[in-house]
Structure formats: C-alpha cells, structure tokens
Coordinates of C-alpha atoms in Angstrom, one line a residue:
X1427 CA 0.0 0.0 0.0
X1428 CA 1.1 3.0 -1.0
X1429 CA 0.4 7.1 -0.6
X1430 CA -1.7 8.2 -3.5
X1431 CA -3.7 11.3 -4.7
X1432 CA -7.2 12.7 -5.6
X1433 CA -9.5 15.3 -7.3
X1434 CA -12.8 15.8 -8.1
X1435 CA -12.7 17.3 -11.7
X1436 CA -15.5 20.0 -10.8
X1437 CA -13.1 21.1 -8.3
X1438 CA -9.9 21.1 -9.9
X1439 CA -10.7 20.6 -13.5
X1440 CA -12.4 23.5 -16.3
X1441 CA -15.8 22.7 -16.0
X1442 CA -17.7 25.4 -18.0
X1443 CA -17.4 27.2 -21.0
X1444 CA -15.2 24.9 -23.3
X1445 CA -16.1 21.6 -24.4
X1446 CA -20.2 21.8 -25.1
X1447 CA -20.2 21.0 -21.3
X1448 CA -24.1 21.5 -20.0
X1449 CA -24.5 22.9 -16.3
X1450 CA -24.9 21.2 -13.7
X1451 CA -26.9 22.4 -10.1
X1452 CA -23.6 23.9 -8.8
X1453 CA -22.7 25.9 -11.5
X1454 CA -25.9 26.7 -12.1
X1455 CA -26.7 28.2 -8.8
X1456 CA -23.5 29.5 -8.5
X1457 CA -22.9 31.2 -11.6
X1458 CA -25.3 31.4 -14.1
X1459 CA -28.3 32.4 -11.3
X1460 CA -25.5 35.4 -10.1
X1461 CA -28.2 37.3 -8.7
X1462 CA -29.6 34.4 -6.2
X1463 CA -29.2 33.7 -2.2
X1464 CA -27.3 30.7 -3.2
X1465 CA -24.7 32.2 -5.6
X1466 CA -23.6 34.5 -2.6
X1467 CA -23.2 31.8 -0.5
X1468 CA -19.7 30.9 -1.6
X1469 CA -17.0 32.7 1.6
X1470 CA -15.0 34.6 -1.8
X1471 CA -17.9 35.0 -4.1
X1472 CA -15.6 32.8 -6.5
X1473 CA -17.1 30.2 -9.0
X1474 CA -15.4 27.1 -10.4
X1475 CA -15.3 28.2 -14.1
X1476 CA -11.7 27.2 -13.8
X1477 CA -11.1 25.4 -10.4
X1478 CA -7.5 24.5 -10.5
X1479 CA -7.0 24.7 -14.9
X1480 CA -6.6 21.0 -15.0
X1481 CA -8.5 20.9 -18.1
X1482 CA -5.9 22.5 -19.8
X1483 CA -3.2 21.4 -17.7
X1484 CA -3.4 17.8 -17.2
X1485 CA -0.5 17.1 -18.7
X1486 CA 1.5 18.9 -16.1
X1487 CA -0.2 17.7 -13.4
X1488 CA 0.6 14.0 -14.7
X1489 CA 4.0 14.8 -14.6
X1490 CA 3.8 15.5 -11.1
X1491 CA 2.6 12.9 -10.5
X1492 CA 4.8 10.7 -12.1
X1493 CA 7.2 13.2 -10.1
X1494 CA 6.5 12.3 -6.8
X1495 CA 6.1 8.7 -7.7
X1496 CA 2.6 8.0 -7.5
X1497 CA 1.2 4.5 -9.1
X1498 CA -2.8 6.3 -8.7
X1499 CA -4.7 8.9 -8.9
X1500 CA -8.3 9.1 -8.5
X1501 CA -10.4 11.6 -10.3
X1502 CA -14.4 12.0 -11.0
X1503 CA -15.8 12.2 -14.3
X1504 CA -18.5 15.0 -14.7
X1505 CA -21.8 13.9 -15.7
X1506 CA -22.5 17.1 -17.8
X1507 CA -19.6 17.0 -19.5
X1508 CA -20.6 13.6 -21.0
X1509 CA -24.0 13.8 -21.2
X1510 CA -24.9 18.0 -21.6
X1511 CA -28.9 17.3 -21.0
X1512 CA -28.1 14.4 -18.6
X1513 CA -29.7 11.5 -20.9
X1514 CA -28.1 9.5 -23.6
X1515 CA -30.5 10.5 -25.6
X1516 CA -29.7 14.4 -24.9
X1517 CA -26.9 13.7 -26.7
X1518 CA -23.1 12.1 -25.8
X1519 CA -20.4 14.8 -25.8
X1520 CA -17.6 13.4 -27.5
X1521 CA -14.9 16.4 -26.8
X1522 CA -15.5 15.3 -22.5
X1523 CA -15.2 11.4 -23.5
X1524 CA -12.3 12.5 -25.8
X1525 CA -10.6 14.4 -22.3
X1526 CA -10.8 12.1 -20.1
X1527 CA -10.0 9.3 -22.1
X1528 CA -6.6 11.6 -22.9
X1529 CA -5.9 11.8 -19.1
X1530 CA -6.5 7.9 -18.9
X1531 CA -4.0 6.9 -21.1
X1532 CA -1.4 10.2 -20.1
X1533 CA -2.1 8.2 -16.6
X1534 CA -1.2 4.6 -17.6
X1535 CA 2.0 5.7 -19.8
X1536 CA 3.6 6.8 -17.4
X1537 CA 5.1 4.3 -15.1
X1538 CA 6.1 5.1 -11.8
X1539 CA 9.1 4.1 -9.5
X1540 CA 8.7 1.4 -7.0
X1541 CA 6.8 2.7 -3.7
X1542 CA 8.8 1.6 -0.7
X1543 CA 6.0 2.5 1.9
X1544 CA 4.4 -0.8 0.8
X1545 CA 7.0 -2.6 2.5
X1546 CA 5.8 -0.6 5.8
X1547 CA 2.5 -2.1 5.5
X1548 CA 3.4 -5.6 3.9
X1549 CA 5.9 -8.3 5.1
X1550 CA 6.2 -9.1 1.2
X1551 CA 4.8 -8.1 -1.4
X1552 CA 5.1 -7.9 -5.5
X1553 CA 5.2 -4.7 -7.4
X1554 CA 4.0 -4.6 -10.7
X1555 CA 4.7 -1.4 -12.5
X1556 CA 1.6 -0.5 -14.8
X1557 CA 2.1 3.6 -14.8
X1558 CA -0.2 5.5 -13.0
X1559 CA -3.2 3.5 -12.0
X1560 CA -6.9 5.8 -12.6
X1561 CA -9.6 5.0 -9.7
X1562 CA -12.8 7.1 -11.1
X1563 CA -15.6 8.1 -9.2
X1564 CA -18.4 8.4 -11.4
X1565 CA -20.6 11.2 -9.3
X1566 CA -19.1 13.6 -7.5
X1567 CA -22.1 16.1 -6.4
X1568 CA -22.2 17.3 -9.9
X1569 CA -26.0 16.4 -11.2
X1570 CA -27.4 18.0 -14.9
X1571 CA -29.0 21.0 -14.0
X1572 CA -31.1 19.4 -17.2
X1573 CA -32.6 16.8 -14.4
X1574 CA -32.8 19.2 -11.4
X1575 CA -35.4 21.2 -13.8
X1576 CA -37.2 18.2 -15.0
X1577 CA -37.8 16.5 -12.3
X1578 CA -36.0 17.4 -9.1
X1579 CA -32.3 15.2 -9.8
X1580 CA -32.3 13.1 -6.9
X1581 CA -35.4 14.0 -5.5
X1582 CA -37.3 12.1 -7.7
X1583 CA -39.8 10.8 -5.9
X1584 CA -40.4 7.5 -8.7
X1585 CA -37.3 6.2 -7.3
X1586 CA -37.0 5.7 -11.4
X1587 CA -36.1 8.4 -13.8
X1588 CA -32.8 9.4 -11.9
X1589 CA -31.9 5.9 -11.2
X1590 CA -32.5 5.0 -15.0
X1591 CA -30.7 8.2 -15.9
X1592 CA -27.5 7.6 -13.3
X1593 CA -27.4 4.2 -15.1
X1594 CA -27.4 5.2 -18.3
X1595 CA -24.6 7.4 -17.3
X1596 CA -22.6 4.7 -16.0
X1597 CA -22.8 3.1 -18.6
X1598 CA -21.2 5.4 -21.2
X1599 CA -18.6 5.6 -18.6
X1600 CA -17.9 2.0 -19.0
X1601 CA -18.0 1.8 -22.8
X1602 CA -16.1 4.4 -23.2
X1603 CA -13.5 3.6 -20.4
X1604 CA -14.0 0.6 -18.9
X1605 CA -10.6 -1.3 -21.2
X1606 CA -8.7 1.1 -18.8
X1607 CA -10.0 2.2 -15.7
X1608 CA -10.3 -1.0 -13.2
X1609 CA -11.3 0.6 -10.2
X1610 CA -14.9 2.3 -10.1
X1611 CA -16.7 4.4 -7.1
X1612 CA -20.5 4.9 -8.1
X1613 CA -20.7 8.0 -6.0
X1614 CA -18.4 10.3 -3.5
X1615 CA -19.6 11.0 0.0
X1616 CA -23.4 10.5 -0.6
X1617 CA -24.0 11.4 3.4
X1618 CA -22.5 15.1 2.9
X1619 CA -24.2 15.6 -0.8
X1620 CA -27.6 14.7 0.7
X1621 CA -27.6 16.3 4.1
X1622 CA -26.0 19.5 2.8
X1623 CA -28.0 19.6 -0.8
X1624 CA -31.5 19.2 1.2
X1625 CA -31.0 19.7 4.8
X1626 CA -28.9 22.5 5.6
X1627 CA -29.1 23.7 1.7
X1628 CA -25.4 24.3 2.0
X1629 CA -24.5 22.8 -1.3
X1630 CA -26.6 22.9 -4.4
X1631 CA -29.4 22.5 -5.1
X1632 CA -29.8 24.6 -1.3
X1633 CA -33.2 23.1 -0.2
X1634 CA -34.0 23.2 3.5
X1635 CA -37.0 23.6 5.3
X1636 CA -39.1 26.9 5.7
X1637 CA -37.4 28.8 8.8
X1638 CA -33.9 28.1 7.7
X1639 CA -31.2 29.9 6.4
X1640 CA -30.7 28.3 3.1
X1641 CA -31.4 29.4 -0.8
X1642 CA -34.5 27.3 -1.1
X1643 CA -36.4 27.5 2.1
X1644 CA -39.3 25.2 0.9
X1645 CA -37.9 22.0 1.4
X1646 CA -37.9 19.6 4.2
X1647 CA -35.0 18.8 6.0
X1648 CA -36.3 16.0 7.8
X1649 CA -37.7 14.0 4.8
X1650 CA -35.5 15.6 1.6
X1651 CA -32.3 14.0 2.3
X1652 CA -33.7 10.5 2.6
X1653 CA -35.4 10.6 -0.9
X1654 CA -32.1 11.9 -2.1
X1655 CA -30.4 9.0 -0.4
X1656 CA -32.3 6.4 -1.1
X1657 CA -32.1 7.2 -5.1
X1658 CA -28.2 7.4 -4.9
X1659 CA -28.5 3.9 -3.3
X1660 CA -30.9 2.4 -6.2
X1661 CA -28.9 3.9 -8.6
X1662 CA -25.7 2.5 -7.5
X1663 CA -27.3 -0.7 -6.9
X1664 CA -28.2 -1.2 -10.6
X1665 CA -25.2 0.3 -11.3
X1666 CA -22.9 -2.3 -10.0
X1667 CA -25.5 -4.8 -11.2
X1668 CA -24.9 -3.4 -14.7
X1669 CA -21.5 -3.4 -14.5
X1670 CA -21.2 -7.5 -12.9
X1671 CA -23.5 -8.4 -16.0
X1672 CA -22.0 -6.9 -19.0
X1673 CA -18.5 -5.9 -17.6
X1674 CA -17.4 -8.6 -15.6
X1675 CA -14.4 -10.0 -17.9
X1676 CA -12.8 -6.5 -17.6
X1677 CA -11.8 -8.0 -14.4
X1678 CA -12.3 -4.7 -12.2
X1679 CA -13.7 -3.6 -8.9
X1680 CA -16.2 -1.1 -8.2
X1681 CA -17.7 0.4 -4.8
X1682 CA -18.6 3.8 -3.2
X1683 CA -16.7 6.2 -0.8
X1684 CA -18.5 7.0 2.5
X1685 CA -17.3 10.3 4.1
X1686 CA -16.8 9.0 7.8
X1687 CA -16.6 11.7 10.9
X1688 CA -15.2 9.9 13.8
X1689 CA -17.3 10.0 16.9
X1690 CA -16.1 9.4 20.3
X1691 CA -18.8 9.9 23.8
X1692 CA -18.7 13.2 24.8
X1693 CA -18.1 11.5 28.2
X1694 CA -18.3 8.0 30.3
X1695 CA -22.2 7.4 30.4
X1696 CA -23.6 4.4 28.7
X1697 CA -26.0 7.2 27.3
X1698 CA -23.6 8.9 25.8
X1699 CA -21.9 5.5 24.3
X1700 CA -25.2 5.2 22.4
X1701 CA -25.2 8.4 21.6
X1702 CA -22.5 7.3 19.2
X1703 CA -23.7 5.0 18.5
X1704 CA -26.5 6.5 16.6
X1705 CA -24.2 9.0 15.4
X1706 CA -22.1 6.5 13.4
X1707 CA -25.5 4.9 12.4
X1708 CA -26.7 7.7 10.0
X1709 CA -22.9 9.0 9.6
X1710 CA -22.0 5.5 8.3
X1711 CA -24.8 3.0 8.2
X1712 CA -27.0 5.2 6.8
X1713 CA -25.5 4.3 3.2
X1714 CA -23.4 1.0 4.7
X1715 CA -25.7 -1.3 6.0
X1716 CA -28.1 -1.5 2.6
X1717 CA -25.0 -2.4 0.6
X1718 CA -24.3 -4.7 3.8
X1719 CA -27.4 -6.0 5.1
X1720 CA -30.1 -4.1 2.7
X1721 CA -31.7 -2.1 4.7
X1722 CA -30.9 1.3 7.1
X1723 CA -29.7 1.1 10.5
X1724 CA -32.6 -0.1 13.2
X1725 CA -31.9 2.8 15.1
X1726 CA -32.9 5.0 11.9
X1727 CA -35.9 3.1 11.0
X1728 CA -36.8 3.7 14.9
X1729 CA -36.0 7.0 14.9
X1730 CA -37.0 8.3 11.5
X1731 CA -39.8 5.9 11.0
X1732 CA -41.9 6.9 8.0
X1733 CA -39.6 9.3 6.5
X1734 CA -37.4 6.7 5.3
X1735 CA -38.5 4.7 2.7
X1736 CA -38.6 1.1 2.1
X1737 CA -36.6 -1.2 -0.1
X1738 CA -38.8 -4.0 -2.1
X1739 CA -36.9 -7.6 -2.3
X1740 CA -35.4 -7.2 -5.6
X1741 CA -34.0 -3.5 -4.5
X1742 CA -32.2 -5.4 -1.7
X1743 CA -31.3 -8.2 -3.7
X1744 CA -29.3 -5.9 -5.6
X1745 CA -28.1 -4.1 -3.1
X1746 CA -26.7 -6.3 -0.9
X1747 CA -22.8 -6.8 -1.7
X1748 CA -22.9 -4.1 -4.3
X1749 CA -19.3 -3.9 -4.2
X1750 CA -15.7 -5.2 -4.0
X1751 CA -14.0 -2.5 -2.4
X1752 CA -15.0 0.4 -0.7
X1753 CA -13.8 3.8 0.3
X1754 CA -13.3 6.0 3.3
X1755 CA -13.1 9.5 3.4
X1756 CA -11.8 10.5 6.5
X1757 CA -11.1 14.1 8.4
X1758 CA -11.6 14.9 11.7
X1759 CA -13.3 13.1 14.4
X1760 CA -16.0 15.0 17.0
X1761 CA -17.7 14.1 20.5
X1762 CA -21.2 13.1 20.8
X1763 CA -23.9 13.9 23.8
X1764 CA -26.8 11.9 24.2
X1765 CA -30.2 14.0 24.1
X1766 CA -33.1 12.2 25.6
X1767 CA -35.4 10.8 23.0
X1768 CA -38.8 12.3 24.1
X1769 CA -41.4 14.5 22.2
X1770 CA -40.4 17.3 24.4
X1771 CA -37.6 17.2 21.4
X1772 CA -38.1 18.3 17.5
X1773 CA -35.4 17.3 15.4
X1774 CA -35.0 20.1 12.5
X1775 CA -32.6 18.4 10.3
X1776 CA -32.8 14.5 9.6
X1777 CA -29.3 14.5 10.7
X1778 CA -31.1 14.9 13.9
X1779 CA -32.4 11.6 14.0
X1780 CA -29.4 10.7 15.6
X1781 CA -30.7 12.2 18.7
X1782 CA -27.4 13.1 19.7
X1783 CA -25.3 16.3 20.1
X1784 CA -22.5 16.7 18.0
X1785 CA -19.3 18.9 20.2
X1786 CA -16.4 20.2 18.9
X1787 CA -15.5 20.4 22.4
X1788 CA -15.4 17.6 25.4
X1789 CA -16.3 17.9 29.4
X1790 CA -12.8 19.7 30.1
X1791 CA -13.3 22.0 27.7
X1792 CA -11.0 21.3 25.1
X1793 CA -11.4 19.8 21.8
X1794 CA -10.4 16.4 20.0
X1795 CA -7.2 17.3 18.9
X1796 CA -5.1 19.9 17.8
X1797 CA -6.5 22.3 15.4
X1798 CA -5.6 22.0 11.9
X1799 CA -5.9 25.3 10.2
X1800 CA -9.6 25.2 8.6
X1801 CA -12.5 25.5 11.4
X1802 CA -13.8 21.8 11.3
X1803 CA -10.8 19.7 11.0
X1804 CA -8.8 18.5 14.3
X1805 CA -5.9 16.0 14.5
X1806 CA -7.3 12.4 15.5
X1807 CA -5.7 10.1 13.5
X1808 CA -7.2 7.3 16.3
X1809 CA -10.3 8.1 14.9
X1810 CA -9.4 6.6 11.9
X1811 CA -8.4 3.5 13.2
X1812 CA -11.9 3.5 15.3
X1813 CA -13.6 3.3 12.3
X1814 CA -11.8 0.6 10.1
X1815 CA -12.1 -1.0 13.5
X1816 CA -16.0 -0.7 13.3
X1817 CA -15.1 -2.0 9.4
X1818 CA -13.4 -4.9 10.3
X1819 CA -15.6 -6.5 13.2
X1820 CA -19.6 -5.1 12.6
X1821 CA -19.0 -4.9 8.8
X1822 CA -16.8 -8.0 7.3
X1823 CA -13.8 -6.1 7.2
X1824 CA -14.1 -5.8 2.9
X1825 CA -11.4 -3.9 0.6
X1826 CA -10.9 -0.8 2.0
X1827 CA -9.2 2.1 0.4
X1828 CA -9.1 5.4 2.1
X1829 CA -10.1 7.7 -0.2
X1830 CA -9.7 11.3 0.7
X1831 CA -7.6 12.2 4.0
X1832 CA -5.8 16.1 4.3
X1833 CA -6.1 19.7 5.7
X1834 CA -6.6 23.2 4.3
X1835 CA -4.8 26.0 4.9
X1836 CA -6.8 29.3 5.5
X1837 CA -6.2 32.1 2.8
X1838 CA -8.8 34.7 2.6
X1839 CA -8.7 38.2 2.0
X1840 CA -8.8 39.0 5.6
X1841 CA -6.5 36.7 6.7
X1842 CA -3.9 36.1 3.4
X1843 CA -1.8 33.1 3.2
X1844 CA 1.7 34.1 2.0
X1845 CA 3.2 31.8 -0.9
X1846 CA 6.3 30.8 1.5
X1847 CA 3.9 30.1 4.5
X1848 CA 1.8 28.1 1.8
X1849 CA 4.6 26.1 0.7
X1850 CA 5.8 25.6 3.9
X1851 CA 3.4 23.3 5.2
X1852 CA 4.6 21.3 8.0
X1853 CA 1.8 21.1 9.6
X1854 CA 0.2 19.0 6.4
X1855 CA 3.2 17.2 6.8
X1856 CA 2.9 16.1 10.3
X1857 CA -0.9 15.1 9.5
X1858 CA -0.2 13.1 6.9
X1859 CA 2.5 11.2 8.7
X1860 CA 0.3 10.4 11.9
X1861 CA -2.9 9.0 9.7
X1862 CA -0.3 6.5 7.5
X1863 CA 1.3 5.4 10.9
X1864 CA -2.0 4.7 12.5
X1865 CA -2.8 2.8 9.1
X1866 CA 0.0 0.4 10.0
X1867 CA -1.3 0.2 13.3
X1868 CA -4.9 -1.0 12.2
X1869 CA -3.5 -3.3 9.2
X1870 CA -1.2 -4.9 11.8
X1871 CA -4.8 -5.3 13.7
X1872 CA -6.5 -6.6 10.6
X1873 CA -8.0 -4.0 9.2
X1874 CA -8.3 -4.7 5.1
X1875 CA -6.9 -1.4 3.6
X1876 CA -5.5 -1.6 0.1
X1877 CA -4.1 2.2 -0.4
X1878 CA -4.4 6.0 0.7
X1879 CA -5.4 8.6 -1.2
X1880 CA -4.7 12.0 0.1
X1881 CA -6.9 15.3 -0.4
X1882 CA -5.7 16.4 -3.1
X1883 CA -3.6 16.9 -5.5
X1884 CA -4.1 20.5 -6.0
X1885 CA -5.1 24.1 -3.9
X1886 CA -8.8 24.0 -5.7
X1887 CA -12.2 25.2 -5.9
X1888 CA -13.9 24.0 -2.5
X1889 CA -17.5 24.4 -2.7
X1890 CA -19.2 27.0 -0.2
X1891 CA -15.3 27.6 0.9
X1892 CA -14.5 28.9 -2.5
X1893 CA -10.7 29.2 -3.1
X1894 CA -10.4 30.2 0.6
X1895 CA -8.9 26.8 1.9
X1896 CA -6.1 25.4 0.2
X1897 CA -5.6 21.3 0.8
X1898 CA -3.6 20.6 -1.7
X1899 CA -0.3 19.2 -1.6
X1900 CA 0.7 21.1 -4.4
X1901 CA 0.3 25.1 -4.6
X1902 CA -1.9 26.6 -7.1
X1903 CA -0.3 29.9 -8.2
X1904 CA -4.0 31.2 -9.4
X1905 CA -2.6 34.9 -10.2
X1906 CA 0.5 33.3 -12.5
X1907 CA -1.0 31.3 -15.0
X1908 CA -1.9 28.4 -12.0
X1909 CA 1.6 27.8 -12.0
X1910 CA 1.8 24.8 -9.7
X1911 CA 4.9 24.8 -6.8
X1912 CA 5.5 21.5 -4.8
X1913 CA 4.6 22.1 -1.1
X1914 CA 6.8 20.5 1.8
X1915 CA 4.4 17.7 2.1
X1916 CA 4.1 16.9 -1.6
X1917 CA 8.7 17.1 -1.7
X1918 CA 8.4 14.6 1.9
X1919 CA 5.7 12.4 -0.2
X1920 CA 8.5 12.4 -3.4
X1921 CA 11.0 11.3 -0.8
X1922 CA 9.1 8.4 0.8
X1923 CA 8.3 7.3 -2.6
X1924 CA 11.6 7.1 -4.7
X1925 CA 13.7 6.4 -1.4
X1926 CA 14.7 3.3 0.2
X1927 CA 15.4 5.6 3.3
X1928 CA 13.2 9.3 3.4
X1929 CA 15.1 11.6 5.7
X1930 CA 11.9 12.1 7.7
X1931 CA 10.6 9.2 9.2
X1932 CA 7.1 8.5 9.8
X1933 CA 5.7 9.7 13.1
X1934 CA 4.7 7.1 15.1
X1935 CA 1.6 8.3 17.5
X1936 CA 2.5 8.5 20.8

C-alpha cells in the first residue's frame, strides 16, 4: 500500500465554458443564477469556471505525479460534460469522452518508481509497475441541471427516472472507459451531498426547510435528504449490477466512498456510548448497512420511521454486496452527547435523528485534537483506526481504500496566506504522517486497507469555501497562470516514494 492522490474534476478541473459541457446544479446556482441567495453563499464570491485549470493542464499535473512517484490517482468524471442534457439521448459529448479518455491513457503511460512505503505495510509483497493506476468516481455532487429542472435530480420521488438516468450514465462511462480504468466508485460522499443539498441547503441544489437559512427554504430537511439518499443507493445498486453483468471480464472492482466523521462519547455514560452509536448509524450506516445488510440502521428506521423509505426484495437483492471494495473519506473526528429521546424534542434536520449532540469540544473544555488550520478539521488520526475498526468486526472487514484524508490551509482576503507560508506546510506534513502510521497500526490489527489517497492533489475550488482553503499538496499559483509549486508535504511524499530511506521518518503516535 502506498500514498496516492485525488481530485474531483469539478473542483480542480475547467468545468464550463469549453467543451459543449451542460450545467450542472452547482454551477448553475452559483454562476449562471448570479443574482440568487445561493450564488452569494460561496465565503469569496468565486465560482469554479476554472477550479484548479486541470482541463488544460493535465498534462503537467501527470507529470507531477509521475514526479512524486505516484502509481494512482483518483479523479471524477462529470456527468454534464458527457452527457450536456443528462440522458443519452440528450446527446453524448464526444470532446469530455475525448478528455478524459486523454488523461486515462497520459495516466497509464507513465510508469512510476517502485513505492517503498508498501514494505511498511506488507511483510512481502510484489510490485508490478503499470504507470499510473486511474480509480474514477463516477458522481461527484455534480448532477445536470437538465434533471434538477425536469424533475427534481435526486429528489425524484419515482425512485426511477434518476436511477435510469445515473445508469445510463454509467454506462457510457464503461463503454467508453472501462478497457482502462479497473477501479470504479458509483458516488463520493453520498452522506455530505444529501444532508448539505436538502437539509442545511449548503451545497446545491440549497433546499432546507421553511425557517432556515438556506437558498430554497421550501424544502424539508427531515424527509429531503432521505429521498435523495435512497435514489443514490438504487442507482448504484443497478449500477454495479450493470457493470457484474456486462463488464465482468474486464476484471475490475467497483464500490462507493463514505465520508466518515469519527465520533467518540462526549463523556463515560452508557448514554452517551449510544449516543455514538446513533451517530455513526446515519454518519456510516446510513449508506453501509443496505449495501451490507439491505436495509438502514434499526436505530434509523426507529427514529425516523416513516420518513425513510422502504426497499422491495429485488432492490435489496441488488443491493446487498454491491461492491468489491470500498472507500473512506476521513477528516476529523467529534464528540457526541446523548439528548433524551422524548417529544419534548423536535429534530430540524434528519441528521437529527441521531438524537445526539455533535461537540467540537469535550467535558474539560477542550477539543479532540489539535487544530488543523480550517474551522472543522482537528488532529485524531485514532479516529481513523476506530472506524476501520467498526469495518473490520460489525462490517466484514471488505477492501478498503481510504479515499480522501488532508487539511486546508486558510487564505482569505482578511487573513492572506503568504506563498512561502503556503509552501511551507509542516503542519500538512505532520498530518499526513500520523494518519499512514496509524494505518499500519490498524492493518497490523486486521484491518483490510488496500491504499491511501490523500486530499488532493491541488489548492482547488472547495464548494461554499470557494478558493479560501487550500488542501492541496501542491500550490496553485492562481494569479500566475496556476503555475503549480510542490509544497513541503508533496517534496516529503516524493521522498518516501523514490527512497529506500526518506530523511523524515514517519511519526509514530504516541
């Protein structure tokens, strides 16, 4: 196992104005409708016309790549960009097939040096060099604002037209790339999209319920996010279905990446201990246990009751084991405080369900871990290891590939980041080192992980953040052409890579 990298193209990639590329709901409500609540929402008022310029400069990002000795990088594919209206039969966009399929074979011809951190994880193992090995994620928040306006994208409330649609997507995505790319994610952090899309209204479309501070306020945040949810898992059921049927012999994997928030009892009561229980239920299970087990969490079919809906028996027959490998985003971890379940309580946001305080701070006062530069993130790499934990003993410990870990850097236009302080990034550094050393410690427990991703590649467009948090290990020079300048971590990362011995050694946690 090995360090690796990752973008989402509608972050780091050009995703408007070349290429026939349609909208989609975030670029929709955040540039075209200039004039709305939900355009304004963004911290710099920035849009992600450009993100990062990886449209245009993909080759030099290959290269660095190559560079730092990378054997993968994992990327989404942007459904507008294939498919403008969002249906085949809008039309398939040959000029975003034609890109990617450019990166794809940039990616595989150009082989990398041996990684040496797999002998940290693996008492032997054998390294075959195949150049730089594409893992694609086929939906990364990015839905046709064709389908938003036709019927609602993932609120659908058939449970048909956006499933049929996603398929149909995925499909073109196979046929078009499936001879090279081996490794598949149906969708990126379905959790996030659906409680920030229609509970809080974060992110795009920006539904919430009347009362809140959102775009749309004539949603429902306690019922929204479930239809949402429950179509992402359909449509990845029949996804992977489709793919096992007709795509079998290309002898590739495919899964999805759950964006996992630690949770630890905010203190020593068995109250509390459920607490996190229930917590982990709709941060995790929520989208685990139907590919698992085929149906949600008890706790949220307690809880939420008839808001959630119901699979029929061929919806879990597909579902269950819909996958071969799996992904973990993984951040930050947080406290959580039991609140008593009694109609005295309302929850507001189906997030709520978990009838559980989430703290950034414990009893003493003090939070999780250190702070990390942007608000929400705090140093807990044990948190990690909880959860593959949780993996490995509730879940059948499956193929596990951790799929986004990192930090950003601040840099706004009250509180600048200077280039040299940018490129300086020890603290990155030191982050980086403490989550791949408590990797070892959870593979030397069992856990299944196959390889680490960090986030990302490149300083990029971060949704309501804007350009005001930088996470990636290589600076983006966005006033000079996006000139791109290796950061400390990204040189360390080189090191560990092409060396037998790096200079730095990994931390280990005390």
């Amino acid at each position: 196992m090995a360090p690796l990298l990752a973008a989402a193209m509608n972050h780091a990639a050009h995703p408007v104005l070349r290429s026939h590329l349609g909208p989609n709901n975030e670029s929709f409500s955040r540039h075209h409708l200039s004039s709305s609540p939900q355009s304004k929402r963004i911290m710099d008022g920035s849009n992600a016309d450009i993100g990062a310029n990886s449209y245009h400069m993909y080759k030099t990002d290959v290269r660095l790549l190559k560079e730092m000795g990378m054997d993968a990088y994992r990327f989404s594919i942007s459904w507008p960009r294939i498919l403008p209206k969002g249906t085949v039969e809008g039309g398939i966009n040959q000029d975003g097939i034609d890109y990617y399929k450019r990166l794809i074979n940039l990616l595989l011809e150009n082989g990398k040096t041996p990684f040496f951190l797999a002998s940290l994880f693996m008492e032997s193992h054998n390294l075959v060099f195949k150049g730089i090995e594409p893992y694609v994620t086929i939906f990364h928040w990015d839905v046709p604002q064709a389908l938003e306006e036709k019927y609602g994208g993932f609120l659908d409330k058939t449970h048909k037209r956006i499933v049929n649609d996603y398929k149909n997507f995925a499909k073109v995505c196979f046929d078009n790339f499936g001879d090279k790319v081996k490794n598949w994610l149906t969708f990126n952090e379905p959790q996030t999209f659906t409680s920030f899309s229609y509970g809080t209204g974060v992110f795009a479309p920006g539904r919430c319920s009347p009362g809140l501070d959102c775009a749309i306020p004539t949603g429902n945040s306690l019922v929204e996010p479930y239809i949402a949810g429950h179509n992402i898992l359909l449509a990845h059921a029949e996804a992977v279905d489709l793919y096992n049927k007709y795509y079998k012999g290309e002898n590739g994997r495919i899964g999805l990446a759950f964006d996992v928030m630690g949770r630890v009892p905010y203190g020593t009561s068995f109250l509390d201990e459920q607490a996190k229980e229930r917590s982990m239920d709709i941060n995790l299970g929520w989208f685990l246990e139907p590919v698992v087990r085929g149906d949600y969490p008890f706790s949220m079919r307690s809880l939420a009751r008839e808001r959630l809906p119901f699979f029929s028996d061929k919806q879990q027959e597909k579902l269950v084991g819909s996958y071969n490998m799996l992904g973990i985003n993984y951040y930050t971890s947080i406290f959580s405080k039991h609140i008593d379940i009694s109609p005295k309580y309302s929850p507001v946001l189906n997030t709520d369900d978990a009838y559980a305080s989430q703290e950034t701070y414990g009893p003493d006062g003090k939070p999780i871990g250190p702070p990390m530069g942007n608000p929400w993130i705090y140093l807990y790499p044990e948190g990690l290891k909880d959860i593959l934990m949780i993996m490995k003993n509730k879940y059948g410990n499956p193929p596990i590939y951790i799929t986004e870990n990192g930090i950003g850097d601040v840099d706004t236009k009250e509180k600048p980041l200077p280039m040299e302080a940018a490129l300086n990034d020890y603290k990155r550094l030191d982050y980086i080192q403490r989550h791949i050393s408590t990797l070892k410690e959870s593979i030397d427990l069992g856990a299944n992980v196959h390889g680490y991703f960090a986030w990302s590649l490149l300083d990029n467009f971060e949704w309501y953040a804007g350009y005001t948090e930088r996470y990636g290990i290589v600076y983006v020079d966005r006033k000079n052409n996006y000139t791109r300048y290796m950061k400390e971590s990204a040189k360390w990362l080189k090191e560990f890579n092409t060396a037998k011995k790096p200079s730095k050694k990994i931390i280990t946690p005390a």
